[in-house]
mmCIF file of C-alpha atoms in Angstrom:
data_model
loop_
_atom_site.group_PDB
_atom_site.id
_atom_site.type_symbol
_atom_site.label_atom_id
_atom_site.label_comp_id
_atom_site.label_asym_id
_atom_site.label_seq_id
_atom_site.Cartn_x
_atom_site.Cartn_y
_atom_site.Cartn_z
ATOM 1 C CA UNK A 749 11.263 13.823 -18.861
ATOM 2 C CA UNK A 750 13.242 10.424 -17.451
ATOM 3 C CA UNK A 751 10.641 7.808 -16.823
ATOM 4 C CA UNK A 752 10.886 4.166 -15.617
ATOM 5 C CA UNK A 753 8.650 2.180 -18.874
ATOM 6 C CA UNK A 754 7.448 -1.078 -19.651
ATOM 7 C CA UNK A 755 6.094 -1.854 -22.615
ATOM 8 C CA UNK A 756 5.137 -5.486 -22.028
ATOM 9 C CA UNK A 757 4.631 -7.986 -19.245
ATOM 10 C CA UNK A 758 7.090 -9.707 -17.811
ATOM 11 C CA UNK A 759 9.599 -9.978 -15.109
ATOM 12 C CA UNK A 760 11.729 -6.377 -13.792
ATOM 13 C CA UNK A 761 14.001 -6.532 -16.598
ATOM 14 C CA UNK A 762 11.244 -5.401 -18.539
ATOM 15 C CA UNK A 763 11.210 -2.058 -17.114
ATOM 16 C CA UNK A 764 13.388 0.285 -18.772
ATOM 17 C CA UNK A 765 14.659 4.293 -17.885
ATOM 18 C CA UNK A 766 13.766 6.163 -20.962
ATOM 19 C CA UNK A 767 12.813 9.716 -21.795
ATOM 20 C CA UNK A 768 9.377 10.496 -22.689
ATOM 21 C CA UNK A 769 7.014 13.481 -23.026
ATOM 22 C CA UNK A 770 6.321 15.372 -19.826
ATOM 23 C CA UNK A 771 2.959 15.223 -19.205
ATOM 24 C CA UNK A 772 0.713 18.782 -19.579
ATOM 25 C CA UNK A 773 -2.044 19.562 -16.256
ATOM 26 C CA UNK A 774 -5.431 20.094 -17.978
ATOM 27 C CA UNK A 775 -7.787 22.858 -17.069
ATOM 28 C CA UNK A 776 -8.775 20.505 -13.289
ATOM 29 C CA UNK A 777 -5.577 18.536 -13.089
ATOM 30 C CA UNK A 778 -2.458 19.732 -10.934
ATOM 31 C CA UNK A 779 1.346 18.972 -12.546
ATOM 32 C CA UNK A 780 3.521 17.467 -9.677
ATOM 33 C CA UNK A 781 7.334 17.082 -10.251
ATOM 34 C CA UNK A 782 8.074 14.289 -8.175
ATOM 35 C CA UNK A 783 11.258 13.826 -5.913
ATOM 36 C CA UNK A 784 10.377 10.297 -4.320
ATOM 37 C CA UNK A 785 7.976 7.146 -5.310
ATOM 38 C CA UNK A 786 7.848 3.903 -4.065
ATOM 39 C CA UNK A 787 7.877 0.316 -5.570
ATOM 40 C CA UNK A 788 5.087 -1.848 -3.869
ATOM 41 C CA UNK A 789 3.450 -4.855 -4.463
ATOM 42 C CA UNK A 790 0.477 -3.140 -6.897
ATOM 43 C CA UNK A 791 3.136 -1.859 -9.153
ATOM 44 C CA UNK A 792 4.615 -5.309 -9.045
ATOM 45 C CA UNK A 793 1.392 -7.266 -9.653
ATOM 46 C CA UNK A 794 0.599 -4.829 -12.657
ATOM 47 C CA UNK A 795 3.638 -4.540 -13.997
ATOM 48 C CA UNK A 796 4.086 -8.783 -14.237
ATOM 49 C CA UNK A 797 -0.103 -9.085 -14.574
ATOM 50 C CA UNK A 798 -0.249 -11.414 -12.288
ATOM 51 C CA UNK A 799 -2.502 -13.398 -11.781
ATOM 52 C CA UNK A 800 -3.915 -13.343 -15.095
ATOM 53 C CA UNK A 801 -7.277 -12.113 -15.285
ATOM 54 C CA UNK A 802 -5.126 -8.279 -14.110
ATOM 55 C CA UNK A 803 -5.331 -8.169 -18.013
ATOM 56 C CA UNK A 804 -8.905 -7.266 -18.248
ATOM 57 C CA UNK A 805 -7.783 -3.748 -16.663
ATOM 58 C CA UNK A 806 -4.232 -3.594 -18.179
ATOM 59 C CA UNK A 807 -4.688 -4.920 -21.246
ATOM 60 C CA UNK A 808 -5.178 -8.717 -22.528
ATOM 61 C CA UNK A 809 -1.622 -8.711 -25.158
ATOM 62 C CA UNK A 810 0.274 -5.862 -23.501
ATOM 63 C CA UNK A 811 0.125 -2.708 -21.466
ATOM 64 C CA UNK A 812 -1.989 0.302 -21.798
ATOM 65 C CA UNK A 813 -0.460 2.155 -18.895
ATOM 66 C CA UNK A 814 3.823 2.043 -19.410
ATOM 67 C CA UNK A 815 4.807 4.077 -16.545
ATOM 68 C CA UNK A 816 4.052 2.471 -13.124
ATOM 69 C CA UNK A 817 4.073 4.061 -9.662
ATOM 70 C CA UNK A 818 0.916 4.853 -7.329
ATOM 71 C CA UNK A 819 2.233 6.725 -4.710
ATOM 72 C CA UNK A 820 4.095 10.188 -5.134
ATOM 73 C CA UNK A 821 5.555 13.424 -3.460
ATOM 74 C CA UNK A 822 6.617 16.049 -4.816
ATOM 75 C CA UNK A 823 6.295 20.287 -6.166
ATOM 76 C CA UNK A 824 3.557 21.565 -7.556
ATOM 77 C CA UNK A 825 4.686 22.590 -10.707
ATOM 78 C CA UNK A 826 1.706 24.170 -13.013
ATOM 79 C CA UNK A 827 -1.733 23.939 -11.858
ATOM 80 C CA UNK A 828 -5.195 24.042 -14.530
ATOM 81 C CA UNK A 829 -7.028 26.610 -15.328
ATOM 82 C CA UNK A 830 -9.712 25.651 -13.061
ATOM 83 C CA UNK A 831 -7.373 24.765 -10.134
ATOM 84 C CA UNK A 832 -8.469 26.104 -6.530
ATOM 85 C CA UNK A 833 -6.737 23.974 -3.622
ATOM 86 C CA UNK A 834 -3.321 23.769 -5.079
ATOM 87 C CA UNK A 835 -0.602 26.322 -6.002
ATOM 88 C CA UNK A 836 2.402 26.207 -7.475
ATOM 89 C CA UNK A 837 4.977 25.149 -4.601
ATOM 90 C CA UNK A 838 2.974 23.500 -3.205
ATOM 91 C CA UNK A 839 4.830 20.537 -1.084
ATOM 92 C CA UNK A 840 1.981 17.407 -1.943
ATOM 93 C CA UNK A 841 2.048 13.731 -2.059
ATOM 94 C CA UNK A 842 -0.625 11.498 -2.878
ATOM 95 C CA UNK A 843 -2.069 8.107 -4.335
ATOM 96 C CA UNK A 844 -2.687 7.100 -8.358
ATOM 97 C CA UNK A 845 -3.584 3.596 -8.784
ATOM 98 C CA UNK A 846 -4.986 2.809 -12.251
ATOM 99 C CA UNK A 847 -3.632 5.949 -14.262
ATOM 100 C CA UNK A 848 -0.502 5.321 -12.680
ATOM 101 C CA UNK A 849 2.603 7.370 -13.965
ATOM 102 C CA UNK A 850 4.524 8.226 -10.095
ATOM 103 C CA UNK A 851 7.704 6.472 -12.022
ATOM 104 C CA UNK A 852 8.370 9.496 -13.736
ATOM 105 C CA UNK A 853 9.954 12.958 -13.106
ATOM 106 C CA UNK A 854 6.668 14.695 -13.591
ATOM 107 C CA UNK A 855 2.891 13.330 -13.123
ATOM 108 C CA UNK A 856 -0.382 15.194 -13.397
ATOM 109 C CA UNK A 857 -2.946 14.389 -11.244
ATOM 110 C CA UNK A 858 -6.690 15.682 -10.680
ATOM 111 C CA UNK A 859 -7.207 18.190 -8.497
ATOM 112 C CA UNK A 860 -10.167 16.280 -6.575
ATOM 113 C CA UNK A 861 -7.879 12.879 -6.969
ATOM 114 C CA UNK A 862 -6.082 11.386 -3.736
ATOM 115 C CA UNK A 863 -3.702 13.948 -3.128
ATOM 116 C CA UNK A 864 -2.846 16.504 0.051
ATOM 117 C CA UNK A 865 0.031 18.533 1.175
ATOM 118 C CA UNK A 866 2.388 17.496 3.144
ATOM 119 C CA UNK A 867 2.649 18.202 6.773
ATOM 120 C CA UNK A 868 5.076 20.568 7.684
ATOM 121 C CA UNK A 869 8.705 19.262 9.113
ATOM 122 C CA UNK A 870 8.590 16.131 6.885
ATOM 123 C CA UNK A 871 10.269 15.459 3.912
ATOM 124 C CA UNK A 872 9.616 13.906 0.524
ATOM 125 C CA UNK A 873 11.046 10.604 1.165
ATOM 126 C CA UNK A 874 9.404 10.230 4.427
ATOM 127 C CA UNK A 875 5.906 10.638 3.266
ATOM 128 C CA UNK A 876 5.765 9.426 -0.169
ATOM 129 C CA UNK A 877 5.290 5.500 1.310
ATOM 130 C CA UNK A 878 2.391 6.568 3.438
ATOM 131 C CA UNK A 879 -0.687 6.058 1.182
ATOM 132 C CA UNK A 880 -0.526 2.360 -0.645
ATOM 133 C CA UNK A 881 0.046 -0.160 2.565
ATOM 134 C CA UNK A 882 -1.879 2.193 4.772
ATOM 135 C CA UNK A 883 -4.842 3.019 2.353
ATOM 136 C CA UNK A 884 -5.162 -0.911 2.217
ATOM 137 C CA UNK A 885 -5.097 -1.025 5.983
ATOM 138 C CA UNK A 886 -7.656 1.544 6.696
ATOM 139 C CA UNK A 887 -10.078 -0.119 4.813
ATOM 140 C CA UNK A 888 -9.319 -3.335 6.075
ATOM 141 C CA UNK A 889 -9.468 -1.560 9.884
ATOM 142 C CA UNK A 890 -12.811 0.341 8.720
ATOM 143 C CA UNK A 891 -14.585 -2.435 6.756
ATOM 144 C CA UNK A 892 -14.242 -5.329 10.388
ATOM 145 C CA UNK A 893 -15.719 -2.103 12.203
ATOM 146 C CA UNK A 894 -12.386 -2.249 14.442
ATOM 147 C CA UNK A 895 -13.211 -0.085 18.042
ATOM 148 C CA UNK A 896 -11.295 1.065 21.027
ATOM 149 C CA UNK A 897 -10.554 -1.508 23.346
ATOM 150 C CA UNK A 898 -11.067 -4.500 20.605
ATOM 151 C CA UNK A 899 -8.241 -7.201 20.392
ATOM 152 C CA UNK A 900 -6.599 -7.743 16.573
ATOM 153 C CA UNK A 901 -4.231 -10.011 15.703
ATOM 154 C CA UNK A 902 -1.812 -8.752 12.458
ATOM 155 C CA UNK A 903 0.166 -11.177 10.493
ATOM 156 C CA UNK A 904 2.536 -9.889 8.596
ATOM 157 C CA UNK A 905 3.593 -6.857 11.056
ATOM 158 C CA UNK A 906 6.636 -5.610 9.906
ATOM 159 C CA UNK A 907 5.461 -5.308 5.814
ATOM 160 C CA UNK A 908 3.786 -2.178 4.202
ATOM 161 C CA UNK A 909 0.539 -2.967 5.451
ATOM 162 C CA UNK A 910 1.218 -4.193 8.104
ATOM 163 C CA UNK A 911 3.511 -2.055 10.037
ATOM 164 C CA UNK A 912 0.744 0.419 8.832
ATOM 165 C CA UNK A 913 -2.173 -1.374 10.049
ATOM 166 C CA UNK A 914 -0.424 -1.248 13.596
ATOM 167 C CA UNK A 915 0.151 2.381 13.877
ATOM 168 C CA UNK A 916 -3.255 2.536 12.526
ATOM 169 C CA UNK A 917 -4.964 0.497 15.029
ATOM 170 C CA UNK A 918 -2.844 1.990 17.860
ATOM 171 C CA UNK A 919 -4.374 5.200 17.113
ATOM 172 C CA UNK A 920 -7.536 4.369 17.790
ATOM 173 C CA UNK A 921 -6.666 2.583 20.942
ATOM 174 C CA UNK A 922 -6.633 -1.164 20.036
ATOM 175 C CA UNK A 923 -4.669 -3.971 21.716
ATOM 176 C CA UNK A 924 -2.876 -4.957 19.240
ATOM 177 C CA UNK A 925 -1.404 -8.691 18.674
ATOM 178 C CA UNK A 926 1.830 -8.545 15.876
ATOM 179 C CA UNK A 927 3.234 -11.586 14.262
ATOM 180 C CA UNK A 928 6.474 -11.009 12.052
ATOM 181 C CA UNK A 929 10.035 -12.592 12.037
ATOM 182 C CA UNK A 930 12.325 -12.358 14.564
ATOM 183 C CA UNK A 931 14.819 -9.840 12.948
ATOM 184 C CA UNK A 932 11.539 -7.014 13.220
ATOM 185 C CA UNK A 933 10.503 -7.974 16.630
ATOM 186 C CA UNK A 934 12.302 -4.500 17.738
ATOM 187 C CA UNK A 935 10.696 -2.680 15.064
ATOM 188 C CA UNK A 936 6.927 -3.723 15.595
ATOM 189 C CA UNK A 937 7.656 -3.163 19.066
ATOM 190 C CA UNK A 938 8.577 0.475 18.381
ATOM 191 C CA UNK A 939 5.081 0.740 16.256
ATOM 192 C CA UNK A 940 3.200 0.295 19.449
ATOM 193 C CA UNK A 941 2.507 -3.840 19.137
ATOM 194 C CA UNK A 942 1.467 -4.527 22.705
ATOM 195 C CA UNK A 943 2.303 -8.288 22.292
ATOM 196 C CA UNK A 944 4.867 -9.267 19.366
ATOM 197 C CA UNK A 945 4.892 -13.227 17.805
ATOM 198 C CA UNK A 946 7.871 -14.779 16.467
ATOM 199 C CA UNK A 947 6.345 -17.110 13.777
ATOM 200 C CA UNK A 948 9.516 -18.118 12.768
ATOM 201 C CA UNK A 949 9.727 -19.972 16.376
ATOM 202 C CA UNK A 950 5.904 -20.756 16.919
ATOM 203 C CA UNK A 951 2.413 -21.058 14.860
ATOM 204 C CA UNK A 952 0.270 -17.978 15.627
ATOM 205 C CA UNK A 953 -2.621 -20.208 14.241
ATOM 206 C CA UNK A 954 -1.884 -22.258 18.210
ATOM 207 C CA UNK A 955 -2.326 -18.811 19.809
ATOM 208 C CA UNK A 956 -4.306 -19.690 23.268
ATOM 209 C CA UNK A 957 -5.723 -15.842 23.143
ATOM 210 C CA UNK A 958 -8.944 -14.790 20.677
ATOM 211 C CA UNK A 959 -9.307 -11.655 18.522
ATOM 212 C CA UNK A 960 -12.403 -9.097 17.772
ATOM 213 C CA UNK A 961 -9.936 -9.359 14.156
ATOM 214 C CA UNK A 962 -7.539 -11.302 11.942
ATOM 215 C CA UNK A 963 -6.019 -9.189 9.979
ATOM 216 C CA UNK A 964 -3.457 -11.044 7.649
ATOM 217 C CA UNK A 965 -1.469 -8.158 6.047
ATOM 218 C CA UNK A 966 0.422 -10.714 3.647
ATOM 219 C CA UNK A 967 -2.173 -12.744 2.397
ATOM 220 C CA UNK A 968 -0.351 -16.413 3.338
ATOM 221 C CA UNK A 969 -3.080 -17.648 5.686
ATOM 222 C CA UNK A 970 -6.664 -18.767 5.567
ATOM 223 C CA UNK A 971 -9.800 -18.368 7.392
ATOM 224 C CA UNK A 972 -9.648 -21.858 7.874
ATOM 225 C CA UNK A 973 -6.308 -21.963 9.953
ATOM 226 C CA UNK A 974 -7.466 -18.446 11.633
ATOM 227 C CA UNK A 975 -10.774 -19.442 12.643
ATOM 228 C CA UNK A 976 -9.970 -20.699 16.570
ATOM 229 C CA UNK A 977 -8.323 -17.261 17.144
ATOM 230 C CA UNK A 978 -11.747 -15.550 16.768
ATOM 231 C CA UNK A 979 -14.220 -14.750 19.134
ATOM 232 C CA UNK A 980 -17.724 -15.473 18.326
ATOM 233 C CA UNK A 981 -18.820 -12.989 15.970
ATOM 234 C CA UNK A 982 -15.193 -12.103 15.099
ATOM 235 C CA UNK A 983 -13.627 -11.457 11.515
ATOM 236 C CA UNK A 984 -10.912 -12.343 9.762
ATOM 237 C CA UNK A 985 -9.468 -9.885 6.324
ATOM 238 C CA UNK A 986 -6.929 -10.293 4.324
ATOM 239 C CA UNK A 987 -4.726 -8.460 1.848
ATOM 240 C CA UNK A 988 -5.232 -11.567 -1.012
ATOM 241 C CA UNK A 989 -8.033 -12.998 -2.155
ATOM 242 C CA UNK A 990 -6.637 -16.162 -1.239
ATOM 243 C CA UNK A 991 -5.926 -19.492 -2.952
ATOM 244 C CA UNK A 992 -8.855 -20.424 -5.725
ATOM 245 C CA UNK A 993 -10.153 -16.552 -4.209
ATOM 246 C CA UNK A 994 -11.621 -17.834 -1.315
ATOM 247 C CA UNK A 995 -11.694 -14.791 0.336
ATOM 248 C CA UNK A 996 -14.418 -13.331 -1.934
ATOM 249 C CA UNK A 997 -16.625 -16.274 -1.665
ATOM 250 C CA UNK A 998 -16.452 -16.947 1.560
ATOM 251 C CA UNK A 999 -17.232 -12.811 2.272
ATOM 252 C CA UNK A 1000 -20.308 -13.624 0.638
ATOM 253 C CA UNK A 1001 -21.301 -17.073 2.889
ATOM 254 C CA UNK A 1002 -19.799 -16.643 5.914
ATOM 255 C CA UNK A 1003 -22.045 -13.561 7.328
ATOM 256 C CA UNK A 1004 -25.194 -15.549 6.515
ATOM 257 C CA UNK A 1005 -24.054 -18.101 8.983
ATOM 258 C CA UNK A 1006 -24.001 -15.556 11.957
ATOM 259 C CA UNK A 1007 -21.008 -16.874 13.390
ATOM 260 C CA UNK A 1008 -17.301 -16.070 12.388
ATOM 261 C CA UNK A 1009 -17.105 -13.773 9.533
ATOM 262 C CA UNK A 1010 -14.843 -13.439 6.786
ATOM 263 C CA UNK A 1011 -15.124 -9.994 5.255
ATOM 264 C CA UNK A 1012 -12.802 -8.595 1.861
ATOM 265 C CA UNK A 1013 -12.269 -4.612 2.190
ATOM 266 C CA UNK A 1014 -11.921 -2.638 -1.368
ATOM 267 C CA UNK A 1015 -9.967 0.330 -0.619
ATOM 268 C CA UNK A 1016 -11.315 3.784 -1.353
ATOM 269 C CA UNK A 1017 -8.870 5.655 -3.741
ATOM 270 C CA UNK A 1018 -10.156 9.226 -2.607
ATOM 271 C CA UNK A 1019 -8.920 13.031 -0.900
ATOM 272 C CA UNK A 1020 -10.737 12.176 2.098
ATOM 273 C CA UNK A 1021 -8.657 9.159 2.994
ATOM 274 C CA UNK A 1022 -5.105 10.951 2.190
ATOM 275 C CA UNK A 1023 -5.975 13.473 4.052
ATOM 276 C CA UNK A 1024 -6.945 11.330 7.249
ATOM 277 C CA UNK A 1025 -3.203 9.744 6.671
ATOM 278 C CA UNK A 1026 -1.979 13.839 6.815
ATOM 279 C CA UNK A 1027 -3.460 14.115 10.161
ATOM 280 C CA UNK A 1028 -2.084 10.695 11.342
ATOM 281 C CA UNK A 1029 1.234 12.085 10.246
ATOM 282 C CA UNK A 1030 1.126 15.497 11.089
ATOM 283 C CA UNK A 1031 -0.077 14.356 14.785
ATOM 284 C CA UNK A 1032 2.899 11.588 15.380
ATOM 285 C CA UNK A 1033 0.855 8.583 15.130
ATOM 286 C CA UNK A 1034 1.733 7.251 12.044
ATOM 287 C CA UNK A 1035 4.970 6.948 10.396
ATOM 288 C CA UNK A 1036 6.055 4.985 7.310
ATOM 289 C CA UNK A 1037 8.315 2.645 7.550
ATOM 290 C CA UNK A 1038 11.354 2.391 4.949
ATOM 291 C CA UNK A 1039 13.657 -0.065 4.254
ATOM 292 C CA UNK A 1040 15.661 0.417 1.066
ATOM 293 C CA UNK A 1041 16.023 3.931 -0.750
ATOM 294 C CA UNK A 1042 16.865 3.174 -4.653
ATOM 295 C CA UNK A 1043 17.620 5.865 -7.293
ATOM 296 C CA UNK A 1044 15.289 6.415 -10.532
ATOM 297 C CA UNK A 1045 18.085 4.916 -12.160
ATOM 298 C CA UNK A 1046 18.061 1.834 -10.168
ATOM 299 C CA UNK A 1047 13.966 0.991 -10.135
ATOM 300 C CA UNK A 1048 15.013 -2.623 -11.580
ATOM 301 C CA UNK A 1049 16.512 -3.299 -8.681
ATOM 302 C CA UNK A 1050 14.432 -2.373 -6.107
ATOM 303 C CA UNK A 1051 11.438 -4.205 -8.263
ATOM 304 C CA UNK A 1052 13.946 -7.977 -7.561
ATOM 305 C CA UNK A 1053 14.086 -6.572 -4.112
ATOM 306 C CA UNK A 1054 10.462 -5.850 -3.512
ATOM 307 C CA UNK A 1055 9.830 -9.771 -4.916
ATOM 308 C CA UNK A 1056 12.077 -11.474 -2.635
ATOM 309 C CA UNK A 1057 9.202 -11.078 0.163
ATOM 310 C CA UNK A 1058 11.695 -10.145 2.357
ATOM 311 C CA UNK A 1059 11.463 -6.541 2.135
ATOM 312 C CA UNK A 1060 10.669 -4.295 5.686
ATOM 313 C CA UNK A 1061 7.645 -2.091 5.393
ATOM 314 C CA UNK A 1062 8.458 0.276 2.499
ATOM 315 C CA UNK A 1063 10.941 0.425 -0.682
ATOM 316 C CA UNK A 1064 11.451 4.763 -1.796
ATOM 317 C CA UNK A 1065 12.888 5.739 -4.999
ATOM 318 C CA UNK A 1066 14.093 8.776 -5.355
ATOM 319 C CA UNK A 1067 14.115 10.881 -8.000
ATOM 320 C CA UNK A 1068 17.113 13.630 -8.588
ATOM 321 C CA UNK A 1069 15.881 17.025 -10.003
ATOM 322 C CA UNK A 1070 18.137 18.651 -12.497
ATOM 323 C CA UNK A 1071 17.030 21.957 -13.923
#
């Protein structure tokens, strides 16, 4: 099979289209030929291992996993032995941080592993963004304890997570608060932002209102600058563990102080979760957004895109299938 590989660190010239062997579905694993993928920021950060201590999981001189890509949709093509909620044809898409391997034509994936079909009426492309930004969002939503008629504040609408964390919160009837730059003011309005910031013509940090939540979807602010726009007892999350990984530490202080709390969500990689996301699809309420569609073929240049910082919620490669 064609497979986007890397075979050491480095910038995305690294990353080369080669063919490889097609991986086989053991006796509890389902074989997915993939039509779409995305490039994110996780495949970014592990394919540059950056920062360094990503190593420890990746491998300290080079590599162990080559082919990148967490998120997927795609056929089921061959199903294990011991296989019971899939069947081949089946039209699934799914999560696979860590093994990795969504880069690829083909990918086999467990059968209990984050993966669900896809709702009817929607297509590959569409639905293969919707796990990484808003798996990373849910637990961020989840983990403050976010409830109806709370006020959050998201920085960093109109990325990944964010423009997921906005649907998100929307469905479960949240004010929501979006700060993003002023060429996705429309768009975070269409996501259901009830009040929309322009920090590229004022400081959200100087926002008069407070928040139940700070959620900062692009890691580029700190507690420390947030900490006015909470009410007492509020919390403030981010994506990033911060400069000198503040985040973590002060996660660990700040809720002995009883005040305003900074907590750090780990996402759960699991079925339950993409299947929530199915339902948010399949019921309107949450739909990722895309900016750029790249061939297999052209993965190195959606990787520069994705690390210009610029990019618009979601980057989809697509993946032809010849027979």
């Amino acid at each position: 099979m064609k497979a986007a590989v890397h075979t050491r660190y480095g910038p995305p010239d690294v990353v080369r289209i080669r063919e490889v062997d097609r991986p086989e579905a053991g006796d509890r694993d389902v074989l997915v030929r993939v039509h779409a993928t995305t490039v994110n920021r996780t495949d970014c950060a592990y394919r540059a291992a950056r920062p360094f201590f990503m190593r420890l999981l990746t491998g300290i001189v080079r590599p162990r996993r080559t082919i990148m890509g967490t998120e997927f949709a795609g056929e089921v093509e061959a199903v294990g032995q011991d296989v019971t909620s899939f069947s081949v044809g089946d039209r699934v898409f799914g999560y696979n941080e860590g093994a990795f391997g969504a880069h690829a034509e083909y990918l086999s994936v467990p059968e209990d592993g984050s993966i669900a079909t896809v709702p009817a009426g929607v297509t590959f492309e569409q639905v293969a963004p919707a796990t990484e930004g808003a798996h990373y969002a849910l637990a961020c939503i989840r983990h403050a304890g976010t409830r109806a008629g709370q006020d959050v504040l998201v920085h960093g609408a109109s990325g990944g997570i964010g423009s997921a964390a906005v649907q998100l919160l929307k469905s479960l009837d949240v004010t929501v608060t979006a700060v993003c730059a002023t060429e996705s003011l429309a768009l975070v309005k269409r996501l259901g932002a009830d009040r929309v910031v322009d920090y590229t013509v004022e400081d959200f940090t100087e926002d008069e209102q407070t928040y139940d939540a700070v959620f900062d979807a692009v890691g580029k602010s700190t507690f420390g600058r947030c900490r006015r726009l909470l009410k007492p007892g509020g919390v403030y999350l981010s994506s990033e563990p911060g400069p000198w990984a503040q985040n973590l530490m002060l996660a660990a202080v700040t809720p002995l102080l009883r005040g305003r709390r900074v907590k750090f969500a780990f996402p759960r990689d699991d079925q339950a979760v993409v299947r929530h996301l199915r339902e948010l699809i399949e019921s309107g309420k949450f739909a990722p957004v895309i900016d750029r569609r790249y061939a297999l073929d052209q993965i190195v240049d959606a990787y520069r895109y994705v690390e210009t910082g610029q990019k618009i919620g979601n980057v989809v490669i697509t993946i032809a299938q010849v027979d």
